[in-house]
Tab-separated table of C-alpha atoms and ligand atoms in Angstrom:
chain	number	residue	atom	x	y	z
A	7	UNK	CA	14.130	-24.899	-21.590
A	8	UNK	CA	13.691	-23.227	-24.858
A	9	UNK	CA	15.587	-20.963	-27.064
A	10	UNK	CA	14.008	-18.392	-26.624
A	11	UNK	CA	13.760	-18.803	-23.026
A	12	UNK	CA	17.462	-19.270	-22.638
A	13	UNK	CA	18.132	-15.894	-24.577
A	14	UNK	CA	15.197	-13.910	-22.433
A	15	UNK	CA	17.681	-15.643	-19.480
A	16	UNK	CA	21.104	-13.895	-20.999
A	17	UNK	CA	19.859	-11.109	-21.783
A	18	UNK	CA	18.304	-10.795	-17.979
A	19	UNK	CA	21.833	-11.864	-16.957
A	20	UNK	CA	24.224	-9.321	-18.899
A	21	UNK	CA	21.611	-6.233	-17.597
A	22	UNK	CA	22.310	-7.351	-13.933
A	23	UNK	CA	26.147	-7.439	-14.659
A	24	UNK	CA	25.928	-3.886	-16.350
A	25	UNK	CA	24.339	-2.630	-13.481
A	26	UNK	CA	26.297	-4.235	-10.890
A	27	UNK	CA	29.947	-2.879	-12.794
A	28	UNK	CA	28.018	0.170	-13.434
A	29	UNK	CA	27.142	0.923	-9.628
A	30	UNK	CA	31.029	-0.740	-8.505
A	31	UNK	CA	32.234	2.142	-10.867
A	32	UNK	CA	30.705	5.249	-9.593
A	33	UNK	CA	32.012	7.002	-6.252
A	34	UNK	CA	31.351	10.925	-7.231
A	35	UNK	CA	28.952	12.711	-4.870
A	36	UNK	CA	26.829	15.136	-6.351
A	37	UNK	CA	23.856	16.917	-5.564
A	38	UNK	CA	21.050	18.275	-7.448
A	39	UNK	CA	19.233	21.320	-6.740
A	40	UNK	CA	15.106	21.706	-7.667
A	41	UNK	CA	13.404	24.974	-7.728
A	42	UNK	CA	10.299	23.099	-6.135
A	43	UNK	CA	10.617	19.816	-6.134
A	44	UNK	CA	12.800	16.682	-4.484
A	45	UNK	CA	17.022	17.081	-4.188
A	46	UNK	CA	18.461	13.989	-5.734
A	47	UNK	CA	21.901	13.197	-3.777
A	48	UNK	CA	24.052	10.976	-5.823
A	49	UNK	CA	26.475	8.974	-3.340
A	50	UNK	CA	27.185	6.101	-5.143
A	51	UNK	CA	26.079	4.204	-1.544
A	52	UNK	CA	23.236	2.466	-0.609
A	53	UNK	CA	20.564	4.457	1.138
A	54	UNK	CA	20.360	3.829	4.414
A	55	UNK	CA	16.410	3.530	5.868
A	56	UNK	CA	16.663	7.001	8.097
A	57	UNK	CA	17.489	8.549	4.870
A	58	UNK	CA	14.227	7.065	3.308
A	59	UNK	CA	12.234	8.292	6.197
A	60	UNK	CA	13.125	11.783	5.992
A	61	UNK	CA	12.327	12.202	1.767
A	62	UNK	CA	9.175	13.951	2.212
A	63	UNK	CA	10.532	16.274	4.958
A	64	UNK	CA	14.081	17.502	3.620
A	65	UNK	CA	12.956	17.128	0.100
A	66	UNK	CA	16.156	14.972	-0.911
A	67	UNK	CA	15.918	11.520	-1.134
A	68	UNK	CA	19.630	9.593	-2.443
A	69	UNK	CA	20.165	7.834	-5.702
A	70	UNK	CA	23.281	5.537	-6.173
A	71	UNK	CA	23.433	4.722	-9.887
A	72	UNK	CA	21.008	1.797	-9.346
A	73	UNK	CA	18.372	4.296	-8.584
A	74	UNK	CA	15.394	4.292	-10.913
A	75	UNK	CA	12.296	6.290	-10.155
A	76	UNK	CA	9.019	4.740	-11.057
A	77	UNK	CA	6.943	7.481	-12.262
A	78	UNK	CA	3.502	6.188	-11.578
A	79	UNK	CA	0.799	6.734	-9.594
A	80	UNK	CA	-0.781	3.382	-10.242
A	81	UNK	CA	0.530	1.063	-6.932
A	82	UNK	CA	0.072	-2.228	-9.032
A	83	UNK	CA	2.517	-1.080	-11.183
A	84	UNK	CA	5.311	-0.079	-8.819
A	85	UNK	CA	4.228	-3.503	-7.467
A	86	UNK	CA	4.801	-5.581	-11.247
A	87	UNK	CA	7.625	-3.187	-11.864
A	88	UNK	CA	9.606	-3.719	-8.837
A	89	UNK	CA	9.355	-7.493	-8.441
A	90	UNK	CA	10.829	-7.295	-11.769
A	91	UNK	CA	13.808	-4.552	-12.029
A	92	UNK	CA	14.902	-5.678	-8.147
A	93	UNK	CA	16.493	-8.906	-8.953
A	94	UNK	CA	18.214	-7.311	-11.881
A	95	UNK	CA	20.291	-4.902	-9.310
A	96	UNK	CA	17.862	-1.831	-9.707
A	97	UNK	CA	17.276	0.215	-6.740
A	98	UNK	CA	13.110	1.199	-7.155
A	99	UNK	CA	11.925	4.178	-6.025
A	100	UNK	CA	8.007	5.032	-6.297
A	101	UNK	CA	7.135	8.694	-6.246
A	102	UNK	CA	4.818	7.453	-2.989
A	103	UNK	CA	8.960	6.393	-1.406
A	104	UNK	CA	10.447	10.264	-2.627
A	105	UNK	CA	7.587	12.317	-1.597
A	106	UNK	CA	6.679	13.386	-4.965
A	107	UNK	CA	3.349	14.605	-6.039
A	108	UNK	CA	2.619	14.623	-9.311
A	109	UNK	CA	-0.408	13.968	-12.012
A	110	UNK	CA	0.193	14.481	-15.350
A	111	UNK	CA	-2.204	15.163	-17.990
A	112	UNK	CA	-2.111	11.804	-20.882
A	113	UNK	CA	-2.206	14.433	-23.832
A	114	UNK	CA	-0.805	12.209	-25.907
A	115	UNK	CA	-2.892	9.980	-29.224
A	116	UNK	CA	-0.186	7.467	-28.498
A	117	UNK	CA	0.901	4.705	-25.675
A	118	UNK	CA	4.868	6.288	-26.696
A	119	UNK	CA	3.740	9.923	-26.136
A	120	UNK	CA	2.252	9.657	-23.182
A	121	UNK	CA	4.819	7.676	-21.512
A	122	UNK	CA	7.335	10.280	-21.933
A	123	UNK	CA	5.052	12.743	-20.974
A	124	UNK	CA	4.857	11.203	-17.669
A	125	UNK	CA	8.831	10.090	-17.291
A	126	UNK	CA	9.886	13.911	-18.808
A	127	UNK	CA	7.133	15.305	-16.109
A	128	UNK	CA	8.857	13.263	-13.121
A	129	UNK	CA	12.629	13.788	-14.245
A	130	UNK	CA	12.453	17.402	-14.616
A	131	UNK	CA	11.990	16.568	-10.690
A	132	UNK	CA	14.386	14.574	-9.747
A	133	UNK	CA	16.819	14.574	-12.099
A	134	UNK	CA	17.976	11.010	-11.903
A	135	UNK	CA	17.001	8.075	-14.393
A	136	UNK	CA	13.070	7.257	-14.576
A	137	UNK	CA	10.887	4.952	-16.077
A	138	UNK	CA	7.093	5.520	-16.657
A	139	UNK	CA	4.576	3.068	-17.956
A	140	UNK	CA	1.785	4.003	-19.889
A	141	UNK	CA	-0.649	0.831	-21.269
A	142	UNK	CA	-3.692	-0.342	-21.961
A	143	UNK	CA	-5.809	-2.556	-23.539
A	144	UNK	CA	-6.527	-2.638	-27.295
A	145	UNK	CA	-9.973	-4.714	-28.887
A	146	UNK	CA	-9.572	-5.472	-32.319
A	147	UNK	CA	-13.605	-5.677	-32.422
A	148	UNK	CA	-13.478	-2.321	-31.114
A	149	UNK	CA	-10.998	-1.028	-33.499
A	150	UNK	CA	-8.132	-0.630	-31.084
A	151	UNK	CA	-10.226	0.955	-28.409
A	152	UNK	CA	-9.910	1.309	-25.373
A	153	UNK	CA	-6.266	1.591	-26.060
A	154	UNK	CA	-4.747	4.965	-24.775
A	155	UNK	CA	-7.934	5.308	-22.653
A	156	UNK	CA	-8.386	2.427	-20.986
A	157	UNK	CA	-7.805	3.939	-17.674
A	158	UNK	CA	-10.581	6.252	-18.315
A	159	UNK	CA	-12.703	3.991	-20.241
A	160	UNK	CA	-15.906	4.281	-17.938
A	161	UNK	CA	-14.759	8.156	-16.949
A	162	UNK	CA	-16.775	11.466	-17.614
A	163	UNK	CA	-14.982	13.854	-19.930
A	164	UNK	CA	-11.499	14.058	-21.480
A	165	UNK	CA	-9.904	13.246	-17.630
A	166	UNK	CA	-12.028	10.365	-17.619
A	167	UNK	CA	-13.609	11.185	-14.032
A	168	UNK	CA	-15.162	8.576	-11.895
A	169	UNK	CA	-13.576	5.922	-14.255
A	170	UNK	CA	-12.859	2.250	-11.881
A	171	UNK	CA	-11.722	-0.791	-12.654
A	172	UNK	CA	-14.585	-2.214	-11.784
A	173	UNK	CA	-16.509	-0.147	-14.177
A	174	UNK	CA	-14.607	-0.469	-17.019
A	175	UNK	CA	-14.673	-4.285	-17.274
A	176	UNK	CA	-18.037	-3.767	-17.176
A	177	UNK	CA	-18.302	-1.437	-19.489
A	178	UNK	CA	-15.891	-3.730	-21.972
A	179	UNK	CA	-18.035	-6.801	-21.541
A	180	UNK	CA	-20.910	-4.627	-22.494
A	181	UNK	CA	-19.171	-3.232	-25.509
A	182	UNK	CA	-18.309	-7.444	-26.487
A	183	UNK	CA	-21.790	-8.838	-25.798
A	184	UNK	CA	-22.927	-10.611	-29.209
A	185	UNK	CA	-19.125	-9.941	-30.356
A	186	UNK	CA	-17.161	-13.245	-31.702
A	187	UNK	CA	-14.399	-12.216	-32.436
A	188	UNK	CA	-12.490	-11.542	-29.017
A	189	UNK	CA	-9.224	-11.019	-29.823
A	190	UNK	CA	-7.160	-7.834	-27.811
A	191	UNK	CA	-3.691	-7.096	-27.155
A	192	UNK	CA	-2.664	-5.744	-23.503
A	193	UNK	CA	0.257	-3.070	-24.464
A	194	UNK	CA	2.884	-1.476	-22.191
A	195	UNK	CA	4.947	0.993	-23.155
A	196	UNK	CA	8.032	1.878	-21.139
A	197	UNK	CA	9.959	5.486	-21.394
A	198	UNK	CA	13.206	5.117	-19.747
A	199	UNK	CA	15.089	8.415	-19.381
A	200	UNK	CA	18.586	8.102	-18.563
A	201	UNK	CA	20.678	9.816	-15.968
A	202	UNK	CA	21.251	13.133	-18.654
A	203	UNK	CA	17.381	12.717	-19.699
A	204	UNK	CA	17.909	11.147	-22.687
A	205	UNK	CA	14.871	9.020	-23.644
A	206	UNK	CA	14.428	5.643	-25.052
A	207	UNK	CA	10.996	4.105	-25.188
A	208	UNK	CA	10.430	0.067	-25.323
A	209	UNK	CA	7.111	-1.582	-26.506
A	210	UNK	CA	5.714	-5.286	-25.068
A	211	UNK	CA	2.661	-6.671	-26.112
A	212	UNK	CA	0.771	-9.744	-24.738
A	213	UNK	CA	-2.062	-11.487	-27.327
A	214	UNK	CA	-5.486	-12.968	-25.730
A	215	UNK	CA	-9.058	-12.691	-25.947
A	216	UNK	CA	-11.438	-10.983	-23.855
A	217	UNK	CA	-13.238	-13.148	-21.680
A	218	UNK	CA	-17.400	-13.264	-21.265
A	219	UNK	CA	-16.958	-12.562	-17.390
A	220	UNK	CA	-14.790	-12.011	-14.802
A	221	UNK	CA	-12.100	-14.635	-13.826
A	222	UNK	CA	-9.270	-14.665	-11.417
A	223	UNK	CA	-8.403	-12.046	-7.890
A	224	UNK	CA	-4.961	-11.571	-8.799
A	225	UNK	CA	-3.877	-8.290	-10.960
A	226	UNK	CA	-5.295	-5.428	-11.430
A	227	UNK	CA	-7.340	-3.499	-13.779
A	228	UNK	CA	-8.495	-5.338	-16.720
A	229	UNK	CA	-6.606	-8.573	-15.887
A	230	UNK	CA	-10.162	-10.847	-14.632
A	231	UNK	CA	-10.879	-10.339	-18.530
A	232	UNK	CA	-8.162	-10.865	-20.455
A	233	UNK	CA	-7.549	-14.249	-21.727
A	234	UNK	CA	-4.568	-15.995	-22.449
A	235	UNK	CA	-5.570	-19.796	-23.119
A	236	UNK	CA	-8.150	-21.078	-20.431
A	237	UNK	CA	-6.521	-18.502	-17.677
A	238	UNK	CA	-7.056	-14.830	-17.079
A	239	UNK	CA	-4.489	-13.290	-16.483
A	240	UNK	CA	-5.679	-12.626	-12.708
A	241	UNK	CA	-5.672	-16.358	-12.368
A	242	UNK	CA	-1.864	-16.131	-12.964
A	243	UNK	CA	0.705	-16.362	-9.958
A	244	UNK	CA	2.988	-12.830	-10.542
A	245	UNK	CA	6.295	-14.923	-11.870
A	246	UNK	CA	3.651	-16.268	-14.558
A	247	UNK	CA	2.027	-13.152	-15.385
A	248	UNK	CA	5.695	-11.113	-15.907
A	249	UNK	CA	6.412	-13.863	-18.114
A	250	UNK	CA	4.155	-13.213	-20.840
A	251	UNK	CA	2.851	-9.526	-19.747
A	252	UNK	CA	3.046	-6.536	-21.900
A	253	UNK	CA	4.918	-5.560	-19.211
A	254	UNK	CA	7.682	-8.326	-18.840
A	255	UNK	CA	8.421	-7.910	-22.473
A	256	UNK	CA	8.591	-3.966	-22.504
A	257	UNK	CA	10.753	-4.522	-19.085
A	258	UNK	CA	13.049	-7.263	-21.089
A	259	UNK	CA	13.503	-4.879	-23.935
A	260	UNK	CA	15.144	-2.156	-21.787
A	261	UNK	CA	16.932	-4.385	-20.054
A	262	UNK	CA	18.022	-5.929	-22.941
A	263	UNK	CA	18.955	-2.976	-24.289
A	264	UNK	CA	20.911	-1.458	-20.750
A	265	UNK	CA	23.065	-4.680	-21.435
A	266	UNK	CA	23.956	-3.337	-24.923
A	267	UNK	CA	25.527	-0.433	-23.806
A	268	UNK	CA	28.109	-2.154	-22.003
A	269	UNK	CA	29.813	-2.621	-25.103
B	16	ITT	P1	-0.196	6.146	-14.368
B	16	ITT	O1	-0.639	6.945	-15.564
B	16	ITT	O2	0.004	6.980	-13.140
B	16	ITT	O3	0.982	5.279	-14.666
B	16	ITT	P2	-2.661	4.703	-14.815
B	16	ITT	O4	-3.314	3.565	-14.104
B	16	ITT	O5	-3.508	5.895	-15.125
B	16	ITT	O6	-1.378	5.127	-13.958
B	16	ITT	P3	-2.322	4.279	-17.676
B	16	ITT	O7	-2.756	5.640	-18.019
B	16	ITT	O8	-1.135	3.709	-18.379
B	16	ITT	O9	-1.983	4.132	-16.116
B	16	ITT	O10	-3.565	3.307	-17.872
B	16	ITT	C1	-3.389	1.923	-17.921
B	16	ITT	C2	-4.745	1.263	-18.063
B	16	ITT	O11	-4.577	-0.050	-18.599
B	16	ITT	C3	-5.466	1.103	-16.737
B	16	ITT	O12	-6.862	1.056	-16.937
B	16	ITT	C4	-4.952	-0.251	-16.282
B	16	ITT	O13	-5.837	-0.875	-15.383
B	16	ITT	C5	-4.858	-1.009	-17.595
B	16	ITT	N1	-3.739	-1.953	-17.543
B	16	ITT	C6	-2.430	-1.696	-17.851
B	16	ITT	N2	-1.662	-2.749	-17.600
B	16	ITT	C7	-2.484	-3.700	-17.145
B	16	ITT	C8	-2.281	-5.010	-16.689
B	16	ITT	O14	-1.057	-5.535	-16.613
B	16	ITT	N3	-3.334	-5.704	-16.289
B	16	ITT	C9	-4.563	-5.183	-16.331
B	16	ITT	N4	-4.856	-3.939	-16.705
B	16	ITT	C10	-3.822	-3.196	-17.118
């Protein structure tokens, strides 16, 4: 295994410990009041399943200090982001899982802005640590673009209505045709708010090319067209694609960072 690996390994390791002595530390019950929105009930326990099934009803849903709340309201993200923060000792919670509602408008020229915007939007809710996840892809041909629009690439107007997956590949391998040089970056940007709202923001970023058509079911979103060597990375098996993802690395730099703080 490789250096690098190896470290990527301990670092993984120590963030699962500090959550672990973290969660073994913390017994205080307190409950959170919102005007409008979700009551977050810190036990310090595990949540029981008849407590999940009553979030949307009683508006409380209960957060031990493994609790993180995914604010997104893209499902293949909760997906990539739980499969990763589970095995570290995080407890996931998906807006969908807490009965939250919530779109937020992207006003934001950056990937950075507009994840807090999101993660401030959600924890203003809930009150309890969140993480949103705002990406994209970025075209050096296309002098960055998509980038901060890539979801509404193909869209109508600043909201980007009617934009699809489906319809912004196409659109992208319209904007490439004749185009040699192929080289993009997929970027994920990850706004972690702590338990008193403090933010910290962490930045992964995953080289390739864009592809001349569609490879790969796997994924989501602009995956059949991104390139990395002779795969897309929708012809990647999950444990491959969190490996080199935008996303991996953005999740490895919080959790690197989490692990830091034990000190
Ligand atoms: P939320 O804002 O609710 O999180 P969203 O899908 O609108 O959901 P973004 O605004 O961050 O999220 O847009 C991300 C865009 O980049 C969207 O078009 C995704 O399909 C694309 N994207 C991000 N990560 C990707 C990945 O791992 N693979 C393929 N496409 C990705």
């Amino acid at each position: 295994m490789k250096l690098k690996s190896l470290l990527a390994l301990g670092a993984l390791a120590a963030g699962a410990v500090y959550l672990y002595k973290k969660h073994q530390e913390e017994s205080r019950v307190v409950t959170l009041q919102q005007e409008d929105g979700p009551t977050a009930v810190h036990t310090g326990q595990e949540p029981s399943n008849s407590v999940e099934q009553d979030f949307a009803e009683e508006e409380a849903f209960e957060v031990s200090p493994k609790t993180v709340v995914i604010a997104t309201n893209n499902k293949s993200k909760v997906e990539e982001l739980r499969r990763m923060l589970e095995p570290l000792g995080f407890q996931v919670r998906s807006l969908k899982e807490i009965g939250l509602s919530i779109e937020v408008e992207e006003t934001g020229s950056t990937f950075e802005e507009n994840a807090l915007l999101k993660a401030q939007a959600v924890y203003d809710r809930v009150k309890c640590p969140v993480i949103a996840d705002d990406s994209g892809i970025c075209v050096d041909a296309l002098g960055g673009a998509p980038g901060v629009y890539s979801a509404r690439y193909s869209g109508e107007g600043p909201d980007g209505e009617g934009a699809t997956d489906e319809k912004n590949n196409q659109k992208l391998l319209a904007a490439m045709e004749g185009v040699t040089d192929r080289s993009a970056q997929f970027v994920c940007v990850i706004a972690y708010l702590d338990a008193d709202g403090q933010p910290h923001t962490f930045r992964g970023v995953c080289h390739g090319q864009i592809g001349f058509e569609e490879r790969g079911d796997r994924g989501f979103g602009y995956d059949p067209l991104f390139m990395v060597g002779d795969r897309s990375t929708a012809e990647l098996s999950p444990e491959e694609k969190d490996a080199i993802s935008h996303r991996g690395a953005a999740i490895r730099g919080l959790v690197a960072w989490l692990a830091a703080q034990q000190d």
